[in-house]
XYZ file of N, CA and C in Angstrom:
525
model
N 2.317 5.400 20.676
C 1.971 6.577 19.907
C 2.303 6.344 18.444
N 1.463 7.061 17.679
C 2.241 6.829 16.126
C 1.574 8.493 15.516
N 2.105 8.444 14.385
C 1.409 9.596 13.561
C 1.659 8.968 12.180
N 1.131 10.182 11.726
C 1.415 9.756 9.714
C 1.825 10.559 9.099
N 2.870 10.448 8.133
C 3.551 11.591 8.112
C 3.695 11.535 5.939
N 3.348 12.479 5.336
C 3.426 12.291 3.753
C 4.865 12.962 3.731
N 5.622 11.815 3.720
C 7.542 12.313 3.713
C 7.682 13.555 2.783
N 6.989 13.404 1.499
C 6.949 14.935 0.594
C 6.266 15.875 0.967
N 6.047 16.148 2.215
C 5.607 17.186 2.611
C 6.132 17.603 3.478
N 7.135 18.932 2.992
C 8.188 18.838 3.888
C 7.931 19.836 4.999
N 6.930 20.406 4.978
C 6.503 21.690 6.000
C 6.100 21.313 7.034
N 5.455 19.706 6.911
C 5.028 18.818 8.356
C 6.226 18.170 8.858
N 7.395 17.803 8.265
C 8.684 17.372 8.913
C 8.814 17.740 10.667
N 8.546 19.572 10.735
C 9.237 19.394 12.121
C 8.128 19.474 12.807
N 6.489 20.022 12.360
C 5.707 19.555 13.361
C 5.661 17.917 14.017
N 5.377 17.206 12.840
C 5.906 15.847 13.433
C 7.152 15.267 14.175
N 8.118 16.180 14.358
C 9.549 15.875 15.282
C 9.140 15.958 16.433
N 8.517 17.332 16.544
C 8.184 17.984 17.600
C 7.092 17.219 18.513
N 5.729 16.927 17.566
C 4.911 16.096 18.282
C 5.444 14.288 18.714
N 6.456 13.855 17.856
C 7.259 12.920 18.557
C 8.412 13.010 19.887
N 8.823 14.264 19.871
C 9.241 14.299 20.985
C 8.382 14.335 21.947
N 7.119 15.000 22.135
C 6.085 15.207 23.246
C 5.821 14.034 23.986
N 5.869 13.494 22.664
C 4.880 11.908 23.020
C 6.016 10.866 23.811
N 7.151 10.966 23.144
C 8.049 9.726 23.754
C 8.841 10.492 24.938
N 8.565 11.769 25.277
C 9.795 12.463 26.160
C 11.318 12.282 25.714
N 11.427 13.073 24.402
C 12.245 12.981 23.932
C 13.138 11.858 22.590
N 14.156 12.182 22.136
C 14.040 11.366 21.405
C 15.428 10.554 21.564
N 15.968 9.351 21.277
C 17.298 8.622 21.373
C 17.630 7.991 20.227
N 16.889 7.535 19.296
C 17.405 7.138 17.826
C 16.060 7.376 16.890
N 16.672 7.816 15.555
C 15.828 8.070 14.393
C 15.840 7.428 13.920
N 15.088 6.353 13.331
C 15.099 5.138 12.299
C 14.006 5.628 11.098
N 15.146 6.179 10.056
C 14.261 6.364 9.282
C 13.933 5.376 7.755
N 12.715 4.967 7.589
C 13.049 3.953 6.939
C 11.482 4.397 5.523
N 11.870 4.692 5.066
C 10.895 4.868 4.165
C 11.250 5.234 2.599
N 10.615 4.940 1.627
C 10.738 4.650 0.135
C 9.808 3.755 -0.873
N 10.505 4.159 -1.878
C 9.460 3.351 -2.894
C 10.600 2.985 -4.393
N 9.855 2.309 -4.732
C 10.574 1.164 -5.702
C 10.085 1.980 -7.149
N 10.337 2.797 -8.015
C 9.787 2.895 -9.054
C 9.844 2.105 -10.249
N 9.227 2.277 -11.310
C 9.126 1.416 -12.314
C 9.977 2.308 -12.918
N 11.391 1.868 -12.989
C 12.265 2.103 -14.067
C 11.955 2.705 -15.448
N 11.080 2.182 -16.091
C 10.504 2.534 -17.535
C 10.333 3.503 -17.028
N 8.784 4.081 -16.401
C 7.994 5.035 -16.317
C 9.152 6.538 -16.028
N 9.882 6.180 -14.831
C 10.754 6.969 -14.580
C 11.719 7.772 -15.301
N 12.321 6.770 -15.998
C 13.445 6.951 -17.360
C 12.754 7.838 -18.129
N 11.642 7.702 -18.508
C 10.817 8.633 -19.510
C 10.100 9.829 -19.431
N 9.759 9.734 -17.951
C 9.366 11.376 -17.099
C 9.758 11.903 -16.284
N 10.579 13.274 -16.477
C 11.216 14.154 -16.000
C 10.358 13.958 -14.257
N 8.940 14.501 -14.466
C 8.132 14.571 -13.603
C 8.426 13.091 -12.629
N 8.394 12.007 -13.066
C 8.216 10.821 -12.322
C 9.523 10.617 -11.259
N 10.619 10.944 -12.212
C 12.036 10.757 -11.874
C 12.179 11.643 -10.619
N 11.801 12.962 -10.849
C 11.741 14.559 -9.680
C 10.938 13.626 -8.466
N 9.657 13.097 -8.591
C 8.993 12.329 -7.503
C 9.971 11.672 -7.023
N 10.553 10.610 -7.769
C 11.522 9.310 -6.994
C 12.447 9.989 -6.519
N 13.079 10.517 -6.876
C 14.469 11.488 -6.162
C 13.599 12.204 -4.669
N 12.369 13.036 -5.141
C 12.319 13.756 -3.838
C 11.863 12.650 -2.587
N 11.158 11.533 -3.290
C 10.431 10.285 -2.107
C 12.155 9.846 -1.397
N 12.667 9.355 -2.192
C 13.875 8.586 -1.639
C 15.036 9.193 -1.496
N 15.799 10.592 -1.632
C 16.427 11.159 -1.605
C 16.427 12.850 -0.555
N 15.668 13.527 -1.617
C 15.435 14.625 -0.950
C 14.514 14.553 0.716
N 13.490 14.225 0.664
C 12.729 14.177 1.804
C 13.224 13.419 2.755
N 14.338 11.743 2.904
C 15.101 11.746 3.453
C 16.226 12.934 4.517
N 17.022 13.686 3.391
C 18.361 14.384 4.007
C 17.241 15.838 4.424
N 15.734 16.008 4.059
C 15.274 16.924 5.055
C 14.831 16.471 6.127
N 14.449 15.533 6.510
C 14.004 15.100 8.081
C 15.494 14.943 8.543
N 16.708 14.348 8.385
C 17.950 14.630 9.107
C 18.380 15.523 9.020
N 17.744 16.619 8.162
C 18.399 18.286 8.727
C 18.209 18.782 9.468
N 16.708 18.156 10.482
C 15.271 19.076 11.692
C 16.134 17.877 12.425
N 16.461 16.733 11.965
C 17.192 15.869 13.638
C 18.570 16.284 13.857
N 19.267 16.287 13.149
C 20.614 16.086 13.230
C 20.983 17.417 14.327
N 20.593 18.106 14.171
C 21.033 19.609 15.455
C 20.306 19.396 17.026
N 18.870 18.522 17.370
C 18.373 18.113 17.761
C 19.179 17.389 18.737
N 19.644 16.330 18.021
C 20.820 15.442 18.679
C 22.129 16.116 18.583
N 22.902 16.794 18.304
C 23.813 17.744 18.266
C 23.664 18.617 19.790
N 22.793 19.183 19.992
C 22.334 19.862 21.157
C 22.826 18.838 22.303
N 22.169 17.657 22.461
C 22.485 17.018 23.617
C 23.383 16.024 23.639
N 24.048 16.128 22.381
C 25.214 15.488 22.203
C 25.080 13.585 22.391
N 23.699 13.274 21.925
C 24.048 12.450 22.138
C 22.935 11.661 21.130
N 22.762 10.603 21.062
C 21.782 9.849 19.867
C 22.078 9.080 19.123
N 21.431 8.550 17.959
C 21.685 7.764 16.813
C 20.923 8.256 15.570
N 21.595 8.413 14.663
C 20.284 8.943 13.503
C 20.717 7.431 12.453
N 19.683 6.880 12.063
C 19.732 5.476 11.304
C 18.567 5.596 10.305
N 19.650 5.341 8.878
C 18.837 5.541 7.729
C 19.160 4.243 7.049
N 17.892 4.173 6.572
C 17.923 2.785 5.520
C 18.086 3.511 3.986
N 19.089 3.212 3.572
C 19.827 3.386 1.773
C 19.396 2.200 1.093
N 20.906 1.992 0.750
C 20.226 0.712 -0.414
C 22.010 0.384 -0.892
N 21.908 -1.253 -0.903
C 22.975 -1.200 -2.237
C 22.871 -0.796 -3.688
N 21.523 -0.284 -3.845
C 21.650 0.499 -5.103
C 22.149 1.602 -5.194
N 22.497 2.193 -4.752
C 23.390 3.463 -4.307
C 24.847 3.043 -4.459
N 25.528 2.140 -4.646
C 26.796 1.907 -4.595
C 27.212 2.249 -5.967
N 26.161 1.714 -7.228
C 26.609 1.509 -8.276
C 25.679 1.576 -8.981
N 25.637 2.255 -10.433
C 24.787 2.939 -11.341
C 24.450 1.320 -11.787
N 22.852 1.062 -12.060
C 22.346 -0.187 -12.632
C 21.352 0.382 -13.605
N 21.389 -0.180 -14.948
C 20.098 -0.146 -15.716
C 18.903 -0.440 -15.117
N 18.412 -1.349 -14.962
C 17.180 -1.675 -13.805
C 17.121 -0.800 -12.994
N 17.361 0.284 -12.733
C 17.383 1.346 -11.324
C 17.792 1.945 -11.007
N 18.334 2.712 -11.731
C 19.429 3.770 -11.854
C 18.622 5.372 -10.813
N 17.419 5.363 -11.162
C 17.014 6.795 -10.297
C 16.889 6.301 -9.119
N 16.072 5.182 -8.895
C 16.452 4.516 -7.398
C 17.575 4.492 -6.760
N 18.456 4.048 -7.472
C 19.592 4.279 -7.570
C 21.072 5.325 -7.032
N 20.128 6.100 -7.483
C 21.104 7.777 -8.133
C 20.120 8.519 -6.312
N 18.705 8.040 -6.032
C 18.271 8.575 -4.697
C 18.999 7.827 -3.789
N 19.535 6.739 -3.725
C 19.971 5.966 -2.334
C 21.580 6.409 -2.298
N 22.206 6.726 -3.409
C 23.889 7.404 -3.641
C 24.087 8.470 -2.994
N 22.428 9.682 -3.414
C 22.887 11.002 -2.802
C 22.574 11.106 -0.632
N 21.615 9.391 -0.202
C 21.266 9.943 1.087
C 23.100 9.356 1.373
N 23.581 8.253 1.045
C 24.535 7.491 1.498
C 25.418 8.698 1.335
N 25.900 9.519 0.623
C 26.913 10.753 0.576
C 26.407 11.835 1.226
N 25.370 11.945 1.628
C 25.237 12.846 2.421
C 25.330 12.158 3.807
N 24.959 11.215 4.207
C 24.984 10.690 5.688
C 26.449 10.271 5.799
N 27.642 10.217 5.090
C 28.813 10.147 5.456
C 29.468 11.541 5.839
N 28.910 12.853 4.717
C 29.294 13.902 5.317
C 28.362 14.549 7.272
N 27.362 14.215 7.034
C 26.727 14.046 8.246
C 27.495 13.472 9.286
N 27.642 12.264 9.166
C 28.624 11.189 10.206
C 29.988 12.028 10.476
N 30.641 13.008 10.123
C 31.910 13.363 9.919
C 31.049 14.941 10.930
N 30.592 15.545 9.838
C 30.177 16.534 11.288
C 29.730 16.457 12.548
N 28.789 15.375 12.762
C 27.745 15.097 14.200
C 29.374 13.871 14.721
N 30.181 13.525 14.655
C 31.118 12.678 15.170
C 31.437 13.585 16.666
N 32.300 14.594 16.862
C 32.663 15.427 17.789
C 31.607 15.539 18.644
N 30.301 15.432 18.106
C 29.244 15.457 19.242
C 29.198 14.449 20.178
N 29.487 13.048 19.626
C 28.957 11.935 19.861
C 27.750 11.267 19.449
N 27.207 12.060 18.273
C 26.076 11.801 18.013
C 26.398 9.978 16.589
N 25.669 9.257 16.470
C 25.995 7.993 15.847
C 25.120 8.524 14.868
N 25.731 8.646 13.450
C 25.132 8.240 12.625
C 24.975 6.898 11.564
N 24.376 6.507 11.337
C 24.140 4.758 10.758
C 23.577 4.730 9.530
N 24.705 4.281 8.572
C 24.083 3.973 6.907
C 23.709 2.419 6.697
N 22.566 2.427 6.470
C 21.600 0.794 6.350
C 21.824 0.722 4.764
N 22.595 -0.278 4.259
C 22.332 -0.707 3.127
C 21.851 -2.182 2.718
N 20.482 -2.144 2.859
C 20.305 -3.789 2.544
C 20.224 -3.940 1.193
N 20.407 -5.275 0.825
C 20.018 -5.620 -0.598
C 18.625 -6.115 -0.605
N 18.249 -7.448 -1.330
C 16.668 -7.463 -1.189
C 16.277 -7.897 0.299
N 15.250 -7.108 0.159
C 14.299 -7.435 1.520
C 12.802 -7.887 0.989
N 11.919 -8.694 1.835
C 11.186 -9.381 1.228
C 10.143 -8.617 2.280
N 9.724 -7.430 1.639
C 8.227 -6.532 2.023
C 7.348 -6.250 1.150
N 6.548 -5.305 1.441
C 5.135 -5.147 0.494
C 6.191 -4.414 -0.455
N 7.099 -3.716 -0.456
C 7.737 -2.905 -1.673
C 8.282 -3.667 -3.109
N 8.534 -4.755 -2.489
C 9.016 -5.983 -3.053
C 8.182 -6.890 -3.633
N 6.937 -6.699 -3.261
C 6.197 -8.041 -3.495
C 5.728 -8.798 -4.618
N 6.165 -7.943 -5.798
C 5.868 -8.651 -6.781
C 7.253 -9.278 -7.886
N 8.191 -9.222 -6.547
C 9.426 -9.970 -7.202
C 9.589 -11.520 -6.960
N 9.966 -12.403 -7.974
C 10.865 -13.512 -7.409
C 11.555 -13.641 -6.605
N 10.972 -14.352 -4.981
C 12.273 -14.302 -4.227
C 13.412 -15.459 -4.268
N 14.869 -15.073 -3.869
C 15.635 -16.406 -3.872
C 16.892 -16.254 -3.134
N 18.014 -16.829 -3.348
C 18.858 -17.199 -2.536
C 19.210 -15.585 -1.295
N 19.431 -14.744 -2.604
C 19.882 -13.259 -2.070
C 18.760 -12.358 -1.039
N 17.783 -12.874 -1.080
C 16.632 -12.515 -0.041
C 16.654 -13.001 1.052
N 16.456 -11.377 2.070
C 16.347 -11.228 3.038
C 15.015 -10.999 3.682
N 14.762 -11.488 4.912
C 13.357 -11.410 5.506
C 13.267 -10.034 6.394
N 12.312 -9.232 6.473
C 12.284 -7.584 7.051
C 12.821 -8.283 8.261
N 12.547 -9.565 9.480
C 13.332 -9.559 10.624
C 14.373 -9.499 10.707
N 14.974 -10.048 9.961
C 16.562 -10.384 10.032
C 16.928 -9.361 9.745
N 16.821 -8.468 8.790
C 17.671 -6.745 8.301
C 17.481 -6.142 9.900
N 16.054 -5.790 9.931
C 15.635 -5.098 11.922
C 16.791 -5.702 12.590
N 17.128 -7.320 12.819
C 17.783 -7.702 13.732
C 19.161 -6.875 13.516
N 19.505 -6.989 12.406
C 21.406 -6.080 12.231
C 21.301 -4.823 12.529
N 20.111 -4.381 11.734
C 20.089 -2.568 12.292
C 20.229 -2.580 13.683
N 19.295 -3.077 14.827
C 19.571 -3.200 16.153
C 21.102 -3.724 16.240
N 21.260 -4.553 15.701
C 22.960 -5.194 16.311
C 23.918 -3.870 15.890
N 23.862 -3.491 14.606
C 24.903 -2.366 14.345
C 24.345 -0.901 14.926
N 23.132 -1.068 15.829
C 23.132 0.653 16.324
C 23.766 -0.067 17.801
N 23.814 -1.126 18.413
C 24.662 -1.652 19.855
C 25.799 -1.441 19.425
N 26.469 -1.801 18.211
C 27.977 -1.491 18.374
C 28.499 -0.449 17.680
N 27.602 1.266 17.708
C 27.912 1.706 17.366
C 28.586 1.725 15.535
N 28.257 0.787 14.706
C 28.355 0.988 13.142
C 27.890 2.482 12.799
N 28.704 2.760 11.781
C 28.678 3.638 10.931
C 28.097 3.163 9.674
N 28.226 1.906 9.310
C 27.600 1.453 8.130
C 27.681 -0.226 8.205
N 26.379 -0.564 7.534
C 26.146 -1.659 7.793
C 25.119 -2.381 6.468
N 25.914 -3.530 5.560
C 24.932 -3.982 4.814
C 24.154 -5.493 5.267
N 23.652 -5.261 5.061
C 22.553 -6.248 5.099
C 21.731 -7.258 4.302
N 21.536 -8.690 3.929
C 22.986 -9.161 4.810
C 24.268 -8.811 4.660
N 24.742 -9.403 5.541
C 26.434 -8.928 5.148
C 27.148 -8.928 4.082
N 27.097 -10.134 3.267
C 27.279 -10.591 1.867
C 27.215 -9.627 1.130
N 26.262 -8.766 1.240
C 26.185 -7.699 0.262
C 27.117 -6.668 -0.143
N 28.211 -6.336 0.862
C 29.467 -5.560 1.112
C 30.372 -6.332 0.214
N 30.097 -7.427 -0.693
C 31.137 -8.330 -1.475
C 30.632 -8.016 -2.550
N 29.491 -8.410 -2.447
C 28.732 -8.210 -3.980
C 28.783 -6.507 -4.998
């Protein structure tokens, strides 16, 4: 099954929960993985552009885990797994609204993780550094690049052992 879903549109959020539960009989982990890379310049300079990047990578994020998180709360049981960013750790010229969106899902999915805990519900902060996808594609790749399998492979390894947070590669938790 699949659907398509325009993440800024937040009024289709829970029809699409809903029609994903139908389809899979229920649900056991949320992998939510979606974003966009803005052009720094453009951003920096329009109020308007910046409001987009925040609501693509930030806001529309922590609203689809507001329609899951009670979802899995109810049956006490699940995984909700979001892909952040190590740009979120630390304010960068190159990317600062990118940036400033991957800081506010990572602080909100720790306060998340702290409420849904008593449930048993797992929540999972994905912070990779570069990944080498279409979002990426018009970068130089090199030593610090990661291939989309290998990040998938840790997300799977850190939703088996239960992680709370997990960068990707690992290295990146140094850097």
């Amino acid at each position: 099954e699949f659907a398509v879903l325009d993440c800024n549109d937040f009024a289709a959020h829970a029809p699409l929960l809903e029609q994903a539960e139908q389809a899979l009989g229920g649900l056991d982990v949320a992998l939510i993985a979606h974003g966009t890379l803005p052009d720094q310049q453009q951003v920096q300079d329009s109020v308007e552009l910046s409001q987009l990047e925040l609501r693509t990578n930030g806001l529309s994020v922590i609203a689809l885990c507001t329609l899951l998180a009670p979802r899995f709360e109810r049956r006490r049981a699940g995984a909700i797994a979001v892909i952040s960013s190590v740009a979120g750790d630390r304010g960068r010229a190159s990317n600062y609204v990118y940036g400033a969106a991957k800081a506010m899902v990572s602080t909100y999915l720790s306060g998340l993780r702290q409420r849904l805990l008593r449930s048993g519900v797992q929540v999972l902060t994905i912070k990779p550094g570069f990944v080498d996808t279409p979002m990426t594609s018009q970068f130089k790749k090199g030593a610090l690049w990661a291939s989309a399998d290998a990040v998938a492979g840790g997300i799977v390894k850190a939703l088996d052992r239960r992680d709370t947070v997990v960068y990707l590669p690992g290295f990146w938790r140094l850097i």
